[in-house]
PDB file of C-alpha atoms in Angstrom:
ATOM      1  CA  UNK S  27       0.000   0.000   0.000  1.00  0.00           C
ATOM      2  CA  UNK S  28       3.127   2.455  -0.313  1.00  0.00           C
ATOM      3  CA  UNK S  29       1.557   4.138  -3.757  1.00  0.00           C
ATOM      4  CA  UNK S  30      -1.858   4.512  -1.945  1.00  0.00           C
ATOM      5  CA  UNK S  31       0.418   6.291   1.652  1.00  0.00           C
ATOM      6  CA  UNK S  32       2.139   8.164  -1.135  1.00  0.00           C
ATOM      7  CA  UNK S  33      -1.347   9.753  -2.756  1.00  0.00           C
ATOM      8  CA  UNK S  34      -2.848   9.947   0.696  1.00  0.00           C
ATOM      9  CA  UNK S  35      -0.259  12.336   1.631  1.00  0.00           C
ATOM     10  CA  UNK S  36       0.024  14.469  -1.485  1.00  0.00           C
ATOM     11  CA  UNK S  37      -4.014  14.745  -1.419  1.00  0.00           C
ATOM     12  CA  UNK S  38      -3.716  16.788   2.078  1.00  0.00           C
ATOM     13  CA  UNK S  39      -0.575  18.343   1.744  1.00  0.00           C
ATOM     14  CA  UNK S  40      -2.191  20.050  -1.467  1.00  0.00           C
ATOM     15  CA  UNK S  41      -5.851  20.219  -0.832  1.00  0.00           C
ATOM     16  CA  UNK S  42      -5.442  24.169   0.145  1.00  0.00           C
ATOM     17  CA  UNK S  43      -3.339  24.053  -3.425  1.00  0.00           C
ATOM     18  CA  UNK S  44      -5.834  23.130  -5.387  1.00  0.00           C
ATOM     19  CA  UNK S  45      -8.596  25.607  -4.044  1.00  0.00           C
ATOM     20  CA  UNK S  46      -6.600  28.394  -4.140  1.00  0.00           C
ATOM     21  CA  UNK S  47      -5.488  27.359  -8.140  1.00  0.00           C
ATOM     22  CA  UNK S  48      -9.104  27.085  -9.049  1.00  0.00           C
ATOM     23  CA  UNK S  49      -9.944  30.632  -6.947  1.00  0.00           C
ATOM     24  CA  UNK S  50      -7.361  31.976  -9.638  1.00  0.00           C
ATOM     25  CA  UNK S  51      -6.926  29.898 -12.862  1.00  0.00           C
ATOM     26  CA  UNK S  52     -10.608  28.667 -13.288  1.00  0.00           C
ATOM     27  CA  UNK S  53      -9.473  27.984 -16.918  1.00  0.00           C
ATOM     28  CA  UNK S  54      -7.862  25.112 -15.418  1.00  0.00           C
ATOM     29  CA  UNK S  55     -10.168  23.417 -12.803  1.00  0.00           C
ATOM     30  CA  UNK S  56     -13.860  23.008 -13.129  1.00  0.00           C
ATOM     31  CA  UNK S  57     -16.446  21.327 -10.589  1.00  0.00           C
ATOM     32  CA  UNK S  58     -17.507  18.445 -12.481  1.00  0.00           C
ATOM     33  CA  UNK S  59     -21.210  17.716 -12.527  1.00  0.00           C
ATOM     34  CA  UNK S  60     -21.773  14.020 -13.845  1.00  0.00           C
ATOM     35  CA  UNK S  61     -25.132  13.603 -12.845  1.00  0.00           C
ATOM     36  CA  UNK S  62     -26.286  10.786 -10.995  1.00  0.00           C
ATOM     37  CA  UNK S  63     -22.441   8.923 -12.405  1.00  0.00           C
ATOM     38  CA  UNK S  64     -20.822  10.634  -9.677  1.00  0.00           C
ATOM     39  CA  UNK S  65     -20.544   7.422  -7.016  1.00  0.00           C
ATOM     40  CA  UNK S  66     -21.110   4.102  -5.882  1.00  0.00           C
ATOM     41  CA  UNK S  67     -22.258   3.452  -2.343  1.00  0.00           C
ATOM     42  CA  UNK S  68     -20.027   1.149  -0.786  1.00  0.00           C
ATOM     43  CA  UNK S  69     -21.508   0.540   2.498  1.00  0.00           C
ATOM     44  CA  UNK S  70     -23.979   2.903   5.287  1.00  0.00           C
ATOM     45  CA  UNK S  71     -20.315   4.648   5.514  1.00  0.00           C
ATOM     46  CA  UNK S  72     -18.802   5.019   2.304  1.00  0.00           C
ATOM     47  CA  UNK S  73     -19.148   5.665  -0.969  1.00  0.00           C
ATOM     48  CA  UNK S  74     -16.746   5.418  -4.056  1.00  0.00           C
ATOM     49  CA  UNK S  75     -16.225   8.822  -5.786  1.00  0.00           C
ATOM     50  CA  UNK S  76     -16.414   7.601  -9.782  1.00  0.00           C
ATOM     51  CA  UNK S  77     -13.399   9.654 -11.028  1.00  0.00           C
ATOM     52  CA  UNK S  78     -13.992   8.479 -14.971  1.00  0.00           C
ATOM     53  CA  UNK S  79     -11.247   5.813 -16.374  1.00  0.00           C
ATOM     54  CA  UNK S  80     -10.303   5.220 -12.118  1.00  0.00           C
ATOM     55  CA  UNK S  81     -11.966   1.983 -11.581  1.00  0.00           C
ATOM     56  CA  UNK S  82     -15.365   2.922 -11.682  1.00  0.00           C
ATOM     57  CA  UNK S  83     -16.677   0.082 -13.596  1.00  0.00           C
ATOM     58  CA  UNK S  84     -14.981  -2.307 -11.766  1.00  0.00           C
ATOM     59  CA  UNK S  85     -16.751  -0.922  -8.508  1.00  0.00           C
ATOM     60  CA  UNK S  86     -19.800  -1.431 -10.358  1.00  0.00           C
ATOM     61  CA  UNK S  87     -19.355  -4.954 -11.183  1.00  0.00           C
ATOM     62  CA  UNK S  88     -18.243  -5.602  -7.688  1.00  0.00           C
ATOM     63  CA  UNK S  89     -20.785  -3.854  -5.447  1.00  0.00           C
ATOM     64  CA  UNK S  90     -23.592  -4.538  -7.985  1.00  0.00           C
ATOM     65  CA  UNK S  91     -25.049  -1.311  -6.849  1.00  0.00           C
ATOM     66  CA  UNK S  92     -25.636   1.649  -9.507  1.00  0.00           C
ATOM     67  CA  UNK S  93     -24.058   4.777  -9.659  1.00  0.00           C
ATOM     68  CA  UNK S  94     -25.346   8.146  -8.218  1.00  0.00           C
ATOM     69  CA  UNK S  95     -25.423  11.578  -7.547  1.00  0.00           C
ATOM     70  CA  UNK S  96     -23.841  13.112  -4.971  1.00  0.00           C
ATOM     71  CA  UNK S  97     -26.481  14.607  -3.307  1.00  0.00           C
ATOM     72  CA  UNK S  98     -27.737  10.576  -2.618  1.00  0.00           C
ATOM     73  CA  UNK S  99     -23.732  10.202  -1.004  1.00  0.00           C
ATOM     74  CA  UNK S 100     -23.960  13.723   1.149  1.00  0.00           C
ATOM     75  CA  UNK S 101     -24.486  11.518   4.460  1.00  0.00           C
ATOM     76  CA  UNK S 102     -21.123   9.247   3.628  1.00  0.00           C
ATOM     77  CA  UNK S 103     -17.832   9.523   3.800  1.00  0.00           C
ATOM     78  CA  UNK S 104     -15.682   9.147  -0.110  1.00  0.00           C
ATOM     79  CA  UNK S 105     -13.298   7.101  -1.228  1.00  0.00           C
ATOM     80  CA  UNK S 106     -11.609   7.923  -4.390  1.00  0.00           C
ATOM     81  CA  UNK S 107      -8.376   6.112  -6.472  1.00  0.00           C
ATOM     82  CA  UNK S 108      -6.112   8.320  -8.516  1.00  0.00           C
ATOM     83  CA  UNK S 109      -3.475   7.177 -11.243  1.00  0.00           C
ATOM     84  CA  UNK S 110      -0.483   8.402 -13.096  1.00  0.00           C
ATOM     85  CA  UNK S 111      -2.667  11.871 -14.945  1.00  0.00           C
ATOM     86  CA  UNK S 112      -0.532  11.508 -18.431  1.00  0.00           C
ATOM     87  CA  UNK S 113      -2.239   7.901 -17.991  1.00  0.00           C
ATOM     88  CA  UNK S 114      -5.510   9.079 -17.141  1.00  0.00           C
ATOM     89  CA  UNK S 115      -5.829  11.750 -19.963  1.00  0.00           C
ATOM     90  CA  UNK S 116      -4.672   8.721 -22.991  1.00  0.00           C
ATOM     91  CA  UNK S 117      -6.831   6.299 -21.234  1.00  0.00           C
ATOM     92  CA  UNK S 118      -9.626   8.781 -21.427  1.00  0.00           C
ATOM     93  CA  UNK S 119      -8.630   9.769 -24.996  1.00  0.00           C
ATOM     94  CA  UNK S 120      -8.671   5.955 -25.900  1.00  0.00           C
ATOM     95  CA  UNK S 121     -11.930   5.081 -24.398  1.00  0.00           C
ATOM     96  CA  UNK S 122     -13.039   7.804 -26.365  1.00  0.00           C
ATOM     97  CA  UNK S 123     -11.920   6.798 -29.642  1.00  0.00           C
ATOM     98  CA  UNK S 124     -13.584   3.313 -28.479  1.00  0.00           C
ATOM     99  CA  UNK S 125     -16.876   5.085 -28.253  1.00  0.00           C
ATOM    100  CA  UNK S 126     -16.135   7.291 -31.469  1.00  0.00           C
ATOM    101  CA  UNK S 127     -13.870   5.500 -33.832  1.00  0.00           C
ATOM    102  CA  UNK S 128     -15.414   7.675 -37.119  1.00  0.00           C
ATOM    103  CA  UNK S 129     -15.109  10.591 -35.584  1.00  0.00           C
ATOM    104  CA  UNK S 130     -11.830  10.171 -33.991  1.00  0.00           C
ATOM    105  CA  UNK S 131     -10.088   7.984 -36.524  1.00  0.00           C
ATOM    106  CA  UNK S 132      -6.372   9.411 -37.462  1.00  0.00           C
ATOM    107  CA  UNK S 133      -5.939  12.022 -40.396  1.00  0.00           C
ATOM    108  CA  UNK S 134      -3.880  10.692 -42.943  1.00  0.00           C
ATOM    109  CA  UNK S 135       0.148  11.366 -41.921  1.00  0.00           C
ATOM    110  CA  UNK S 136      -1.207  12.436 -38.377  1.00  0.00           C
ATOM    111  CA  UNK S 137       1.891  11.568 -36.124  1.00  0.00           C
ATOM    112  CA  UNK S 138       0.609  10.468 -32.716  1.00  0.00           C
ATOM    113  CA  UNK S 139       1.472  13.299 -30.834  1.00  0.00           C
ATOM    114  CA  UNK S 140      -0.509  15.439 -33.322  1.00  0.00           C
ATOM    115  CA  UNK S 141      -3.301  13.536 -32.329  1.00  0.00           C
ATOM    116  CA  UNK S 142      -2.950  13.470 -28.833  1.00  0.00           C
ATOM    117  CA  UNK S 143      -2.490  17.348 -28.765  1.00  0.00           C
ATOM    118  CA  UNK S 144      -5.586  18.237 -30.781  1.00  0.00           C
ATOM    119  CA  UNK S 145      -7.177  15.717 -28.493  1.00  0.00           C
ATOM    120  CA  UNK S 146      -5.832  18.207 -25.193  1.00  0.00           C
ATOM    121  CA  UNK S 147      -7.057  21.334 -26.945  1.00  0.00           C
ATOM    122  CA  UNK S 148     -10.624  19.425 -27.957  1.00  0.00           C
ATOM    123  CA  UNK S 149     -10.389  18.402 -23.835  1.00  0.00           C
ATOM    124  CA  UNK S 150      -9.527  22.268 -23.065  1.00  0.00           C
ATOM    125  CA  UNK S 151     -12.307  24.026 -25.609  1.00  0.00           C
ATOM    126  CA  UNK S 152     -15.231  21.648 -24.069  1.00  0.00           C
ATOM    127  CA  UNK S 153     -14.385  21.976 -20.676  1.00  0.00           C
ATOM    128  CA  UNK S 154     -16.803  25.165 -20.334  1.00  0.00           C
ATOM    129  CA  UNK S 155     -19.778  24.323 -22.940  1.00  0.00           C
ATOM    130  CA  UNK S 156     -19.281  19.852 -22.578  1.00  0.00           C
ATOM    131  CA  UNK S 157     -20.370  20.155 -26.280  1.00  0.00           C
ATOM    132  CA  UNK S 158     -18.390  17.287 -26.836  1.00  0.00           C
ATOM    133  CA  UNK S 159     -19.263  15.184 -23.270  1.00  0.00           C
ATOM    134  CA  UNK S 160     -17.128  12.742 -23.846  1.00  0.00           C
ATOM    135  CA  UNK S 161     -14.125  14.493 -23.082  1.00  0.00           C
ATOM    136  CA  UNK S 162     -14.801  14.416 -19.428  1.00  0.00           C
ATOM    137  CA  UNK S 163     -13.019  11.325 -19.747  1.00  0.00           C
ATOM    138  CA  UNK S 164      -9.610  13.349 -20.171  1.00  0.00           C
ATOM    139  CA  UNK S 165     -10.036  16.108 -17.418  1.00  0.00           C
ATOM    140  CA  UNK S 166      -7.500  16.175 -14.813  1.00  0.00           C
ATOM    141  CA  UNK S 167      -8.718  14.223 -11.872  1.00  0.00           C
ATOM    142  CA  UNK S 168      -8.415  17.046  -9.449  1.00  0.00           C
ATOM    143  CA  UNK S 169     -11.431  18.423 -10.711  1.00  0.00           C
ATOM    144  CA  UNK S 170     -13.580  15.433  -9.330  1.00  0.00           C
ATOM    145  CA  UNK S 171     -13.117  16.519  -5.583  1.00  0.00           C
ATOM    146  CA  UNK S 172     -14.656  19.940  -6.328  1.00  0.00           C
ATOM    147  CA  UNK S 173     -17.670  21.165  -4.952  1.00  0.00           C
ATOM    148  CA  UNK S 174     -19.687  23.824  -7.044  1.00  0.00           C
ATOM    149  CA  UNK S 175     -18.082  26.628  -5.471  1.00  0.00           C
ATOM    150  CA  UNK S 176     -14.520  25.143  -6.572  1.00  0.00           C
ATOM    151  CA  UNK S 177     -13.638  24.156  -2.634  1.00  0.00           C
ATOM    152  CA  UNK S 178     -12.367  20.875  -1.636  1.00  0.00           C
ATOM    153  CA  UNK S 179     -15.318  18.257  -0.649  1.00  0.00           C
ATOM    154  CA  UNK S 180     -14.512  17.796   3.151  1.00  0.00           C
ATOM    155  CA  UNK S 181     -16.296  14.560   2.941  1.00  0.00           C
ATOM    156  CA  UNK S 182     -12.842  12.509   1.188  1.00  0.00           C
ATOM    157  CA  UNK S 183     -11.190  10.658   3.766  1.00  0.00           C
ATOM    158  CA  UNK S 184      -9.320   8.285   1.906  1.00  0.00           C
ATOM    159  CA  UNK S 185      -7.402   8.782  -1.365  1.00  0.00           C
ATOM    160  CA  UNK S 186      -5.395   6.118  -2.794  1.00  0.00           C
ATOM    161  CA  UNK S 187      -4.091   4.046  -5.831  1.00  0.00           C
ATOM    162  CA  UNK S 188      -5.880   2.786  -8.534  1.00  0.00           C
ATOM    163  CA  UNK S 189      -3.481   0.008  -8.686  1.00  0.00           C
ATOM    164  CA  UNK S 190      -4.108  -0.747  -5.333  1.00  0.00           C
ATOM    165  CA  UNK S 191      -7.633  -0.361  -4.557  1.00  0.00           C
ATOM    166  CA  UNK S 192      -8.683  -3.863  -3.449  1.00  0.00           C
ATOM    167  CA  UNK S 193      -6.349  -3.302  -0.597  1.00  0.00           C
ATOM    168  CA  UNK S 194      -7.711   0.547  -0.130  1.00  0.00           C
ATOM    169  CA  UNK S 195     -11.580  -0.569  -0.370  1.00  0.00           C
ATOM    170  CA  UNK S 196     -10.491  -3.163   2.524  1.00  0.00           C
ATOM    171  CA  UNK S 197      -9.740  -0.053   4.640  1.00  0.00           C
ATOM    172  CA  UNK S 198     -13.170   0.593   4.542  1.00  0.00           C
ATOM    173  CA  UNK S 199     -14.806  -2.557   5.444  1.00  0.00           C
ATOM    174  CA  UNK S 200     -15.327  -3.470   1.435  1.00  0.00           C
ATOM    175  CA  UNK S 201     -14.229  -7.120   0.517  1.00  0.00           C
ATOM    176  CA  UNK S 202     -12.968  -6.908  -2.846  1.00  0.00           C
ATOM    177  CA  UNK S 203     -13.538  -9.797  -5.051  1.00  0.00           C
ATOM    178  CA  UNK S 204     -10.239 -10.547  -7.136  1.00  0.00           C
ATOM    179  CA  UNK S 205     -12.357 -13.706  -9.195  1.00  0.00           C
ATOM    180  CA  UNK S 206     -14.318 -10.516 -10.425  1.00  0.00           C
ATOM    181  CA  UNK S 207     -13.270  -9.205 -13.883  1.00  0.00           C
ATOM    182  CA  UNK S 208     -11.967  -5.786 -14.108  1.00  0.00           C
ATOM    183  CA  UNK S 209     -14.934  -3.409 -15.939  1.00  0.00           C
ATOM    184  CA  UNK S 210     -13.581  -1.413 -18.701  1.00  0.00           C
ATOM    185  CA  UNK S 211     -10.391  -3.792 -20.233  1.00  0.00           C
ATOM    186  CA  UNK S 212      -8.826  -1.992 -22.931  1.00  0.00           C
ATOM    187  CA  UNK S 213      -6.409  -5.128 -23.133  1.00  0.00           C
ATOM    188  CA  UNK S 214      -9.681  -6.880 -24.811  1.00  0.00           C
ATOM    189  CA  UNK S 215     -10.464  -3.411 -26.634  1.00  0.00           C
ATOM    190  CA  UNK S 216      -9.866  -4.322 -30.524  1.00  0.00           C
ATOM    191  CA  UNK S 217      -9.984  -0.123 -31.493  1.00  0.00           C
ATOM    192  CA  UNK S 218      -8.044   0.724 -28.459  1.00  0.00           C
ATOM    193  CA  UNK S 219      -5.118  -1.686 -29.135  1.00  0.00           C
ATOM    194  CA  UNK S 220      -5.460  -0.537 -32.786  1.00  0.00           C
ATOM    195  CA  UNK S 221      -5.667   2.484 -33.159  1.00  0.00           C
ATOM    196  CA  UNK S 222      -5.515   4.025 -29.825  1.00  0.00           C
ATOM    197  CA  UNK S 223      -2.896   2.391 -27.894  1.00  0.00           C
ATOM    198  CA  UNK S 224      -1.123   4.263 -24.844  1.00  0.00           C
ATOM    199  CA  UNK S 225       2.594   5.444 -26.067  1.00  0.00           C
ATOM    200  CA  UNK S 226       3.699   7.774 -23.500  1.00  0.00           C
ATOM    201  CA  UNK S 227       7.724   7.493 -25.101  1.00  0.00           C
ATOM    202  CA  UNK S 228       6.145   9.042 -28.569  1.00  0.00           C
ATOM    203  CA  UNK S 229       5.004  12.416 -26.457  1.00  0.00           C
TER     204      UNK S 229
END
């Protein structure tokens, strides 16, 4: 559990951070309002806070419960897993292409870091309007512990690793089932591996 300590502490040493960054760049973070895809209750404690691409669907699968808002969470304390963010913003850019291959499909001679930077300025242009929803995929994860007002949600007490999260969710009295599948595979993803594979060296 030393990646999970690791995000733990960098989640409180920087929650002030990231409130006073919004207060003054709000080009940069925006309260995201998913609807009733914001969590998954866990237990009469907890809930999961369903940071898109962070293990969501695998919660899902595991708790068989259905996601919502976070006005149906106010009474529980959140959980929430964060990853590498250059991983989270391809694997949100690939699970996008998944859902869009037409639309998204490569340009002719378009080098993959072409792609992946019109794919950051698509990300950047819909953050305000969300003409484009999908891109919520690709927004950086901070974003999904604002309240409206751009403050901090008080109710996170536990912030860990996505690649540690059965061990995280046991923290909180949730037995995670290892026999269960993971949710969203992009191993198994024909498009992804094709044509949207994660190459962090080509950036």
């Amino acid at each position: 559990m030393k990646l999970s300590a690791r995000q733990q502490k960098k989640f409180y040493a920087r929650r002030d951070l990231v409130t006073t960054t919004f207060s003054h760049s709000k080009h940069m973070l925006y309260p995201i309002n998913e609807g009733s895809f914001a969590a998954i209750i866990l237990n009469q404690r907890f809930a999961f806070r369903h940071i898109f691409k962070n293990g969501g669907t695998s919660i899902i699968k595991q708790t068989q419960h259905k996601q919502v808002s976070m006005r149906l969470v106010e009474d529980k304390q959140l959980v929430a897993v964060v990853r590498d963010p250059i991983d989270h913003f391809l694997s949100g850019w690939a699970e996008c292409g998944s859902r869009f291959p037409k639309k998204m499909a490569p340009a002719q001679n378009e080098t993959y870091d072409g792609r992946i930077l019109s794919w950051l300025e698509q990300t950047k242009m819909n953050l305000d309007s969300f003409k484009y929803p999908c891109t919520v995929h690709s927004i950086p994860q901070a974003n999904y512990f604002l309240t409206g007002n751009g403050t901090v949600r008080h109710s996170f007490v536990l912030v860990g690793d996505l690649y540690e999260m059965p061990g995280l969710l046991g923290l909180v009295g949730f037995q995670y089932d290892t026999q269960i599948p993971i949710g969203r595979d992009s191993s198994v993803s024909v498009i992804k591996q094709l044509h949207f594979q994660k190459q962090k060296h080509l950036l």
